[in-house]
Amino acid sequence: AMIEEINPALNALVVPTFDAAREDARAADQALKSGTVLGPLHGVPVTIKEFFDVRGTATTAGIESTKSVIEADSPLVARLRKAGAIILGKTNVAQMGIAIESSNPVYGRTSNPWDATRTSGGSSGGEGALIAAGGSPLGLGSDGGGSIRIPAHFNGICGLKPTSGRLTMHGHWQFPAFPRGWSVPGPLARCVDDLELAMQCLVARDGEPCDPTVAPGAIPSSKEIDLSSLTIGYFADDGFFAPSPAIRRAVDQSVEALKSAGANVVPFEQASALETWEIQFRQFGADGGLWLRSFLHGSRSDTSIQKALLLSRIPTALRRVLPPLLSSIGQT
């Protein structure tokens, strides 16, 4: 009911699976009446980023020509169901996951619930907006260069990009130009305790049968971790984008809280943000946009993708000339 009330203004949930959800809810109620608890998420409604395979739906990544209906859940969606979760549907994304806003020709644009003129972030922006607006208590997203963390920040919720190799990417749409292990699945929720509960349900304790790269083993409870045994690094400024006073204050408060809890907190120098971006851009455009064009299969491209295609076609010689030229006219 909450989704039906808020979603017309947000366009966050783009593939509803309400009929199946009601069936699962009735089964969960019946199990409870018989004294059976399905798992830690028994009866909890959750939503899934469109990039993940959910049985009975298509995984399009915002590409119009990708319409095949998936017959099986991805391993992580299946694990959520096994824990008792009820899937409400799939949420909007950035086309092919390569923008920090969620917009594509298949489903349109997702708005920020705090201000509809603002973006919800990307690429897991549908999850960020829906959870922030009260339409879902828990969501499954994924993150390479900020696709969980940016929507969590933009919408005022919590998100976690786990360590690479902790959760499988099988059953998740992937762009080949992304380095292996760079993009990883992770949860989004309105509080950190819910992130921890979700990770306990998602992790492959005995190993992932379909993915030998995933490390087996449970994730310890945060209550069991001795903070005095940890050294935690932090930085408050990446040397490129000056942080706002609120961001700097949040970092400072976190440092003090961790120190008070006994952790060894030390500053470290962040790698050059500009150099990092240059490396990523060169990798992304190394093939002149061939992968981008081949994945679109003649479908329409989002505005952000059009810009990426244009930049990727710039000859190498011209790329070397452009930065100083743009700098000379005040474009940094």
mmCIF file of C-alpha atoms in Angstrom:
data_model
loop_
_atom_site.group_PDB
_atom_site.id
_atom_site.type_symbol
_atom_site.label_atom_id
_atom_site.label_comp_id
_atom_site.label_asym_id
_atom_site.label_seq_id
_atom_site.Cartn_x
_atom_site.Cartn_y
_atom_site.Cartn_z
ATOM 1 C CA ALA A 1 0.000 0.000 0.000
ATOM 2 C CA MET A 2 2.851 2.388 0.788
ATOM 3 C CA ILE A 3 4.505 1.647 -2.569
ATOM 4 C CA GLU A 4 1.251 2.301 -4.418
ATOM 5 C CA GLU A 5 0.986 5.638 -2.601
ATOM 6 C CA ILE A 6 4.524 6.942 -3.098
ATOM 7 C CA ASN A 7 5.808 5.239 -6.236
ATOM 8 C CA PRO A 8 3.932 7.333 -8.846
ATOM 9 C CA ALA A 9 5.989 10.352 -7.763
ATOM 10 C CA LEU A 10 9.259 8.432 -7.325
ATOM 11 C CA ASN A 11 9.301 5.776 -10.058
ATOM 12 C CA ALA A 12 11.517 3.686 -7.771
ATOM 13 C CA LEU A 13 9.869 0.252 -7.970
ATOM 14 C CA VAL A 14 9.746 -0.551 -11.688
ATOM 15 C CA VAL A 15 8.941 -4.288 -11.732
ATOM 16 C CA PRO A 16 6.268 -5.099 -9.110
ATOM 17 C CA THR A 17 5.735 -8.742 -8.165
ATOM 18 C CA PHE A 18 2.813 -8.097 -5.828
ATOM 19 C CA ASP A 19 0.711 -11.155 -6.732
ATOM 20 C CA ALA A 20 3.584 -13.523 -6.004
ATOM 21 C CA ALA A 21 4.391 -11.543 -2.850
ATOM 22 C CA ARG A 22 0.852 -11.974 -1.528
ATOM 23 C CA GLU A 23 1.057 -15.718 -2.163
ATOM 24 C CA ASP A 24 4.382 -15.893 -0.313
ATOM 25 C CA ALA A 25 2.927 -13.814 2.533
ATOM 26 C CA ARG A 26 -0.018 -16.185 2.929
ATOM 27 C CA ALA A 27 2.385 -19.148 2.983
ATOM 28 C CA ALA A 28 4.531 -17.373 5.604
ATOM 29 C CA ASP A 29 1.443 -16.740 7.765
ATOM 30 C CA GLN A 30 0.403 -20.381 7.473
ATOM 31 C CA ALA A 31 3.898 -21.561 8.421
ATOM 32 C CA LEU A 32 3.823 -19.364 11.512
ATOM 33 C CA LYS A 33 0.433 -20.746 12.537
ATOM 34 C CA SER A 34 1.878 -24.237 12.381
ATOM 35 C CA GLY A 35 4.835 -23.190 14.536
ATOM 36 C CA THR A 36 7.402 -23.025 11.738
ATOM 37 C CA VAL A 37 9.773 -20.048 11.440
ATOM 38 C CA LEU A 38 11.188 -19.837 7.920
ATOM 39 C CA GLY A 39 14.279 -17.868 8.904
ATOM 40 C CA PRO A 40 15.600 -14.565 10.271
ATOM 41 C CA LEU A 41 13.624 -12.625 7.625
ATOM 42 C CA HIS A 42 10.338 -14.548 8.009
ATOM 43 C CA GLY A 43 7.649 -12.386 6.391
ATOM 44 C CA VAL A 44 9.920 -9.373 5.862
ATOM 45 C CA PRO A 45 9.189 -7.598 2.549
ATOM 46 C CA VAL A 46 12.324 -6.776 0.547
ATOM 47 C CA THR A 47 13.097 -5.249 -2.835
ATOM 48 C CA ILE A 48 15.779 -6.130 -5.364
ATOM 49 C CA LYS A 49 17.881 -4.012 -7.707
ATOM 50 C CA GLU A 50 16.870 -4.640 -11.325
ATOM 51 C CA PHE A 51 20.323 -6.055 -12.167
ATOM 52 C CA PHE A 52 19.625 -9.224 -10.146
ATOM 53 C CA ASP A 53 17.761 -12.168 -11.627
ATOM 54 C CA VAL A 54 14.369 -12.686 -10.025
ATOM 55 C CA ARG A 55 12.299 -15.557 -11.348
ATOM 56 C CA GLY A 56 9.411 -14.506 -13.548
ATOM 57 C CA THR A 57 10.950 -11.129 -14.456
ATOM 58 C CA ALA A 58 13.368 -9.783 -17.051
ATOM 59 C CA THR A 59 16.799 -8.403 -16.181
ATOM 60 C CA THR A 60 17.288 -5.543 -18.651
ATOM 61 C CA ALA A 61 19.940 -3.249 -17.080
ATOM 62 C CA GLY A 62 17.894 -0.477 -18.688
ATOM 63 C CA ILE A 63 18.436 -1.826 -22.235
ATOM 64 C CA GLU A 64 15.250 -1.985 -24.300
ATOM 65 C CA SER A 65 16.173 -5.056 -26.335
ATOM 66 C CA THR A 66 16.788 -7.226 -23.256
ATOM 67 C CA LYS A 67 13.345 -8.655 -22.476
ATOM 68 C CA SER A 68 13.880 -12.368 -21.766
ATOM 69 C CA VAL A 69 12.056 -13.538 -18.642
ATOM 70 C CA ILE A 70 14.338 -15.227 -16.111
ATOM 71 C CA GLU A 71 13.280 -18.656 -14.859
ATOM 72 C CA ALA A 72 15.432 -18.827 -11.718
ATOM 73 C CA ASP A 73 16.474 -16.494 -8.907
ATOM 74 C CA SER A 74 20.069 -15.385 -8.545
ATOM 75 C CA PRO A 75 21.829 -17.157 -5.640
ATOM 76 C CA LEU A 76 21.480 -14.120 -3.369
ATOM 77 C CA VAL A 77 17.779 -13.631 -4.115
ATOM 78 C CA ALA A 78 17.267 -17.347 -3.446
ATOM 79 C CA ARG A 79 19.116 -16.979 -0.146
ATOM 80 C CA LEU A 80 16.868 -14.094 0.891
ATOM 81 C CA ARG A 81 13.804 -16.210 0.124
ATOM 82 C CA LYS A 82 15.277 -19.094 2.113
ATOM 83 C CA ALA A 83 15.668 -16.707 5.058
ATOM 84 C CA GLY A 84 11.922 -16.002 4.829
ATOM 85 C CA ALA A 85 11.972 -12.734 2.901
ATOM 86 C CA ILE A 86 9.104 -11.809 0.581
ATOM 87 C CA ILE A 87 10.158 -10.174 -2.700
ATOM 88 C CA LEU A 88 8.004 -7.137 -3.549
ATOM 89 C CA GLY A 89 9.665 -6.413 -6.890
ATOM 90 C CA LYS A 90 12.659 -4.871 -8.617
ATOM 91 C CA THR A 91 13.879 -1.287 -8.435
ATOM 92 C CA ASN A 92 15.230 1.186 -10.963
ATOM 93 C CA VAL A 93 18.866 1.543 -12.017
ATOM 94 C CA ALA A 94 21.262 3.582 -14.095
ATOM 95 C CA GLN A 95 21.455 2.148 -17.597
ATOM 96 C CA MET A 96 24.216 -0.500 -17.517
ATOM 97 C CA GLY A 97 25.173 0.781 -14.053
ATOM 98 C CA ILE A 98 27.597 3.422 -15.267
ATOM 99 C CA ALA A 99 26.055 6.645 -13.941
ATOM 100 C CA ILE A 100 25.452 8.144 -10.512
ATOM 101 C CA GLU A 101 21.748 8.687 -11.195
ATOM 102 C CA SER A 102 19.048 6.134 -11.958
ATOM 103 C CA SER A 103 17.586 6.772 -15.391
ATOM 104 C CA ASN A 104 17.150 4.616 -18.477
ATOM 105 C CA PRO A 105 14.908 4.363 -21.573
ATOM 106 C CA VAL A 106 13.153 1.228 -20.276
ATOM 107 C CA TYR A 107 11.853 2.520 -16.945
ATOM 108 C CA GLY A 108 12.522 6.261 -16.915
ATOM 109 C CA ARG A 109 13.988 8.367 -14.117
ATOM 110 C CA THR A 110 13.822 7.846 -10.347
ATOM 111 C CA SER A 111 13.367 10.969 -8.207
ATOM 112 C CA ASN A 112 14.691 11.694 -4.754
ATOM 113 C CA PRO A 113 11.923 11.370 -2.122
ATOM 114 C CA TRP A 114 13.166 14.436 -0.262
ATOM 115 C CA ASP A 115 13.088 16.634 -3.371
ATOM 116 C CA ALA A 116 11.671 15.365 -6.669
ATOM 117 C CA THR A 117 13.859 17.800 -8.621
ATOM 118 C CA ARG A 118 16.951 15.974 -7.309
ATOM 119 C CA THR A 119 18.421 12.632 -8.279
ATOM 120 C CA SER A 120 18.150 9.528 -6.121
ATOM 121 C CA GLY A 121 21.708 8.590 -7.077
ATOM 122 C CA GLY A 122 22.886 5.501 -8.881
ATOM 123 C CA SER A 123 23.170 2.944 -9.881
ATOM 124 C CA SER A 124 21.039 1.430 -7.046
ATOM 125 C CA GLY A 125 18.947 4.607 -6.922
ATOM 126 C CA GLY A 126 15.573 2.874 -6.981
ATOM 127 C CA GLU A 127 16.484 1.012 -3.806
ATOM 128 C CA GLY A 128 17.753 4.164 -2.124
ATOM 129 C CA ALA A 129 14.615 6.172 -2.893
ATOM 130 C CA LEU A 130 12.110 3.426 -2.056
ATOM 131 C CA ILE A 131 13.707 2.520 1.280
ATOM 132 C CA ALA A 132 14.030 6.175 2.297
ATOM 133 C CA ALA A 133 10.356 6.786 1.500
ATOM 134 C CA GLY A 134 9.158 3.824 3.581
ATOM 135 C CA GLY A 135 8.213 1.576 0.657
ATOM 136 C CA SER A 136 10.682 -1.154 1.586
ATOM 137 C CA PRO A 137 12.578 -1.910 4.797
ATOM 138 C CA LEU A 138 15.443 -3.766 3.111
ATOM 139 C CA GLY A 139 16.939 -3.938 -0.363
ATOM 140 C CA LEU A 140 19.618 -5.787 -2.308
ATOM 141 C CA GLY A 141 21.897 -3.568 -4.395
ATOM 142 C CA SER A 142 25.376 -3.681 -5.874
ATOM 143 C CA ASP A 143 28.356 -1.336 -5.895
ATOM 144 C CA GLY A 144 31.512 -0.849 -7.941
ATOM 145 C CA GLY A 145 32.288 2.872 -7.886
ATOM 146 C CA GLY A 146 29.627 3.957 -5.395
ATOM 147 C CA SER A 147 26.391 2.373 -6.625
ATOM 148 C CA ILE A 148 25.233 1.529 -3.084
ATOM 149 C CA ARG A 149 27.053 4.243 -1.188
ATOM 150 C CA ILE A 150 25.913 7.165 -3.374
ATOM 151 C CA PRO A 151 22.160 6.350 -3.226
ATOM 152 C CA ALA A 152 22.458 5.681 0.510
ATOM 153 C CA HIS A 153 24.046 9.094 0.977
ATOM 154 C CA PHE A 154 21.697 10.966 -1.383
ATOM 155 C CA ASN A 155 18.560 9.477 0.222
ATOM 156 C CA GLY A 156 19.675 9.471 3.863
ATOM 157 C CA ILE A 157 19.738 5.719 4.511
ATOM 158 C CA CYS A 158 22.408 3.116 5.252
ATOM 159 C CA GLY A 159 24.273 0.968 2.746
ATOM 160 C CA LEU A 160 27.225 -1.396 2.706
ATOM 161 C CA LYS A 161 29.701 -2.345 -0.008
ATOM 162 C CA PRO A 162 31.135 -5.603 1.370
ATOM 163 C CA THR A 163 34.663 -6.817 0.817
ATOM 164 C CA SER A 164 35.190 -8.239 -2.666
ATOM 165 C CA GLY A 165 34.729 -12.006 -2.747
ATOM 166 C CA ARG A 166 32.269 -12.138 0.150
ATOM 167 C CA LEU A 167 29.064 -12.357 -1.964
ATOM 168 C CA THR A 168 28.634 -13.825 -5.431
ATOM 169 C CA MET A 169 27.855 -11.796 -8.535
ATOM 170 C CA HIS A 170 26.312 -14.798 -10.290
ATOM 171 C CA GLY A 171 22.815 -13.954 -11.493
ATOM 172 C CA HIS A 172 23.685 -10.247 -11.666
ATOM 173 C CA TRP A 173 24.004 -8.280 -14.903
ATOM 174 C CA GLN A 174 27.655 -7.344 -15.385
ATOM 175 C CA PHE A 175 29.437 -4.978 -17.717
ATOM 176 C CA PRO A 176 32.560 -6.697 -19.104
ATOM 177 C CA ALA A 177 34.761 -3.612 -18.821
ATOM 178 C CA PHE A 178 34.429 -3.668 -15.025
ATOM 179 C CA PRO A 179 37.381 -5.432 -13.353
ATOM 180 C CA ARG A 180 36.492 -8.729 -11.671
ATOM 181 C CA GLY A 181 35.743 -8.195 -7.998
ATOM 182 C CA TRP A 182 35.223 -4.455 -8.394
ATOM 183 C CA SER A 183 31.423 -4.591 -8.370
ATOM 184 C CA VAL A 184 29.944 -6.494 -5.449
ATOM 185 C CA PRO A 185 26.436 -7.052 -4.057
ATOM 186 C CA GLY A 186 25.387 -5.481 -0.790
ATOM 187 C CA PRO A 187 22.356 -4.477 1.306
ATOM 188 C CA LEU A 188 20.597 -1.144 1.808
ATOM 189 C CA ALA A 189 18.353 -0.371 4.787
ATOM 190 C CA ARG A 190 17.322 2.403 7.157
ATOM 191 C CA CYS A 191 19.631 1.315 9.996
ATOM 192 C CA VAL A 192 22.979 -0.449 10.392
ATOM 193 C CA ASP A 193 21.498 -3.328 12.428
ATOM 194 C CA ASP A 194 19.391 -4.276 9.402
ATOM 195 C CA LEU A 195 22.486 -4.270 7.171
ATOM 196 C CA GLU A 196 24.173 -6.684 9.565
ATOM 197 C CA LEU A 197 21.124 -8.965 9.644
ATOM 198 C CA ALA A 198 20.970 -8.945 5.839
ATOM 199 C CA MET A 199 24.642 -9.847 5.529
ATOM 200 C CA GLN A 200 24.157 -12.756 7.936
ATOM 201 C CA CYS A 201 21.460 -14.058 5.558
ATOM 202 C CA LEU A 202 23.353 -13.378 2.314
ATOM 203 C CA VAL A 203 26.771 -14.811 3.123
ATOM 204 C CA ALA A 204 27.586 -18.330 1.910
ATOM 205 C CA ARG A 205 28.637 -19.998 5.155
ATOM 206 C CA ASP A 206 29.598 -23.269 3.468
ATOM 207 C CA GLY A 207 30.845 -21.731 0.238
ATOM 208 C CA GLU A 208 29.015 -20.756 -2.936
ATOM 209 C CA PRO A 209 28.385 -23.866 -5.105
ATOM 210 C CA CYS A 210 28.235 -21.806 -8.317
ATOM 211 C CA ASP A 211 31.164 -19.527 -7.496
ATOM 212 C CA PRO A 212 34.471 -20.871 -6.084
ATOM 213 C CA THR A 213 35.851 -17.335 -5.770
ATOM 214 C CA VAL A 214 33.530 -16.599 -2.834
ATOM 215 C CA ALA A 215 35.083 -17.130 0.583
ATOM 216 C CA PRO A 216 33.072 -19.470 2.843
ATOM 217 C CA GLY A 217 32.388 -18.723 6.486
ATOM 218 C CA ALA A 218 29.964 -16.781 8.634
ATOM 219 C CA ILE A 219 30.278 -13.085 9.351
ATOM 220 C CA PRO A 220 30.834 -12.524 13.074
ATOM 221 C CA SER A 221 28.393 -10.385 14.983
ATOM 222 C CA SER A 222 29.561 -6.815 15.473
ATOM 223 C CA LYS A 223 29.011 -7.340 19.198
ATOM 224 C CA GLU A 224 31.713 -10.017 19.168
ATOM 225 C CA ILE A 225 34.413 -7.795 17.646
ATOM 226 C CA ASP A 226 37.010 -6.285 19.972
ATOM 227 C CA LEU A 227 37.486 -2.759 18.632
ATOM 228 C CA SER A 228 40.761 -2.398 20.544
ATOM 229 C CA SER A 229 42.240 -5.009 18.191
ATOM 230 C CA LEU A 230 41.466 -2.918 15.111
ATOM 231 C CA THR A 231 43.433 -0.165 13.398
ATOM 232 C CA ILE A 232 41.069 2.029 11.386
ATOM 233 C CA GLY A 233 42.265 4.526 8.800
ATOM 234 C CA TYR A 234 40.348 7.659 7.851
ATOM 235 C CA PHE A 235 40.595 10.784 5.730
ATOM 236 C CA ALA A 236 38.387 13.864 5.676
ATOM 237 C CA ASP A 237 39.375 15.368 2.332
ATOM 238 C CA ASP A 238 40.200 13.609 -0.951
ATOM 239 C CA GLY A 239 42.186 16.608 -2.159
ATOM 240 C CA PHE A 240 39.870 17.247 -5.124
ATOM 241 C CA PHE A 241 36.308 17.881 -3.937
ATOM 242 C CA ALA A 242 36.349 19.901 -0.718
ATOM 243 C CA PRO A 243 33.919 18.265 1.753
ATOM 244 C CA SER A 244 31.036 20.263 3.167
ATOM 245 C CA PRO A 245 31.173 21.188 6.871
ATOM 246 C CA ALA A 246 28.521 18.543 7.609
ATOM 247 C CA ILE A 247 30.578 15.779 5.985
ATOM 248 C CA ARG A 248 33.755 16.835 7.779
ATOM 249 C CA ARG A 249 31.852 16.992 11.078
ATOM 250 C CA ALA A 250 30.468 13.483 10.534
ATOM 251 C CA VAL A 251 33.970 12.132 9.922
ATOM 252 C CA ASP A 252 35.331 13.898 13.009
ATOM 253 C CA GLN A 253 32.498 12.593 15.186
ATOM 254 C CA SER A 254 33.021 9.062 13.885
ATOM 255 C CA VAL A 255 36.730 9.255 14.647
ATOM 256 C CA GLU A 256 36.049 10.364 18.210
ATOM 257 C CA ALA A 257 33.401 7.668 18.720
ATOM 258 C CA LEU A 258 35.757 4.934 17.488
ATOM 259 C CA LYS A 259 38.595 6.221 19.656
ATOM 260 C CA SER A 260 36.298 6.271 22.683
ATOM 261 C CA ALA A 261 35.356 2.662 21.944
ATOM 262 C CA GLY A 262 39.027 1.667 22.046
ATOM 263 C CA ALA A 263 39.949 1.470 18.365
ATOM 264 C CA ASN A 264 43.306 2.694 17.063
ATOM 265 C CA VAL A 265 42.246 5.382 14.565
ATOM 266 C CA VAL A 266 44.895 6.852 12.279
ATOM 267 C CA PRO A 267 44.768 9.329 9.390
ATOM 268 C CA PHE A 268 46.049 8.266 5.990
ATOM 269 C CA GLU A 269 46.664 10.054 2.729
ATOM 270 C CA GLN A 270 44.077 9.227 0.091
ATOM 271 C CA ALA A 271 45.322 8.367 -3.396
ATOM 272 C CA SER A 272 44.813 11.174 -5.890
ATOM 273 C CA ALA A 273 41.119 11.299 -6.778
ATOM 274 C CA LEU A 274 41.898 12.888 -10.139
ATOM 275 C CA GLU A 275 44.519 10.260 -11.008
ATOM 276 C CA THR A 276 42.109 7.487 -9.975
ATOM 277 C CA TRP A 277 39.406 8.899 -12.233
ATOM 278 C CA GLU A 278 41.842 9.218 -15.141
ATOM 279 C CA ILE A 279 42.836 5.558 -14.809
ATOM 280 C CA GLN A 280 39.196 4.482 -14.724
ATOM 281 C CA PHE A 281 38.288 6.620 -17.713
ATOM 282 C CA ARG A 282 41.190 5.249 -19.772
ATOM 283 C CA GLN A 283 40.203 1.706 -18.935
ATOM 284 C CA PHE A 284 36.559 2.390 -19.704
ATOM 285 C CA GLY A 285 37.270 4.005 -23.050
ATOM 286 C CA ALA A 286 40.154 1.788 -24.123
ATOM 287 C CA ASP A 287 38.050 0.046 -26.794
ATOM 288 C CA GLY A 288 36.571 3.273 -28.147
ATOM 289 C CA GLY A 289 33.156 2.455 -26.701
ATOM 290 C CA LEU A 290 32.845 -0.873 -28.558
ATOM 291 C CA TRP A 291 31.428 -2.749 -25.551
ATOM 292 C CA LEU A 292 28.974 0.041 -24.826
ATOM 293 C CA ARG A 293 27.619 0.044 -28.349
ATOM 294 C CA SER A 294 27.469 -3.760 -28.573
ATOM 295 C CA PHE A 295 25.491 -4.038 -25.332
ATOM 296 C CA LEU A 296 22.971 -1.445 -26.428
ATOM 297 C CA HIS A 297 22.074 -3.621 -29.444
ATOM 298 C CA GLY A 298 20.545 -0.658 -31.252
ATOM 299 C CA SER A 299 18.436 0.319 -28.223
ATOM 300 C CA ARG A 300 18.145 3.902 -27.111
ATOM 301 C CA SER A 301 20.840 5.116 -24.753
ATOM 302 C CA ASP A 302 20.385 7.281 -21.700
ATOM 303 C CA THR A 303 21.829 10.815 -21.750
ATOM 304 C CA SER A 304 24.709 9.797 -19.476
ATOM 305 C CA ILE A 305 25.560 6.898 -21.802
ATOM 306 C CA GLN A 306 25.484 9.178 -24.843
ATOM 307 C CA LYS A 307 28.099 11.373 -23.188
ATOM 308 C CA ALA A 308 30.235 8.335 -22.326
ATOM 309 C CA LEU A 309 30.030 7.114 -25.940
ATOM 310 C CA LEU A 310 31.058 10.530 -27.212
ATOM 311 C CA LEU A 311 34.045 10.719 -24.872
ATOM 312 C CA SER A 312 35.135 7.142 -25.584
ATOM 313 C CA ARG A 313 35.422 7.929 -29.293
ATOM 314 C CA ILE A 314 37.856 10.796 -28.789
ATOM 315 C CA PRO A 315 41.195 9.752 -30.374
ATOM 316 C CA THR A 316 44.077 9.135 -27.971
ATOM 317 C CA ALA A 317 46.122 11.999 -29.407
ATOM 318 C CA LEU A 318 43.241 14.421 -28.858
ATOM 319 C CA ARG A 319 42.693 13.175 -25.293
ATOM 320 C CA ARG A 320 46.243 14.262 -24.456
ATOM 321 C CA VAL A 321 45.614 17.736 -25.809
ATOM 322 C CA LEU A 322 42.153 18.299 -24.323
ATOM 323 C CA PRO A 323 43.023 18.529 -20.573
ATOM 324 C CA PRO A 324 45.498 21.436 -20.876
ATOM 325 C CA LEU A 325 43.223 23.107 -23.454
ATOM 326 C CA LEU A 326 40.175 22.890 -21.191
ATOM 327 C CA SER A 327 42.252 23.992 -18.217
ATOM 328 C CA SER A 328 43.367 27.082 -20.107
ATOM 329 C CA ILE A 329 39.723 28.190 -20.518
ATOM 330 C CA GLY A 330 38.829 27.489 -16.894
ATOM 331 C CA GLN A 331 37.352 23.989 -17.232
ATOM 332 C CA THR A 332 38.917 21.616 -14.680
#
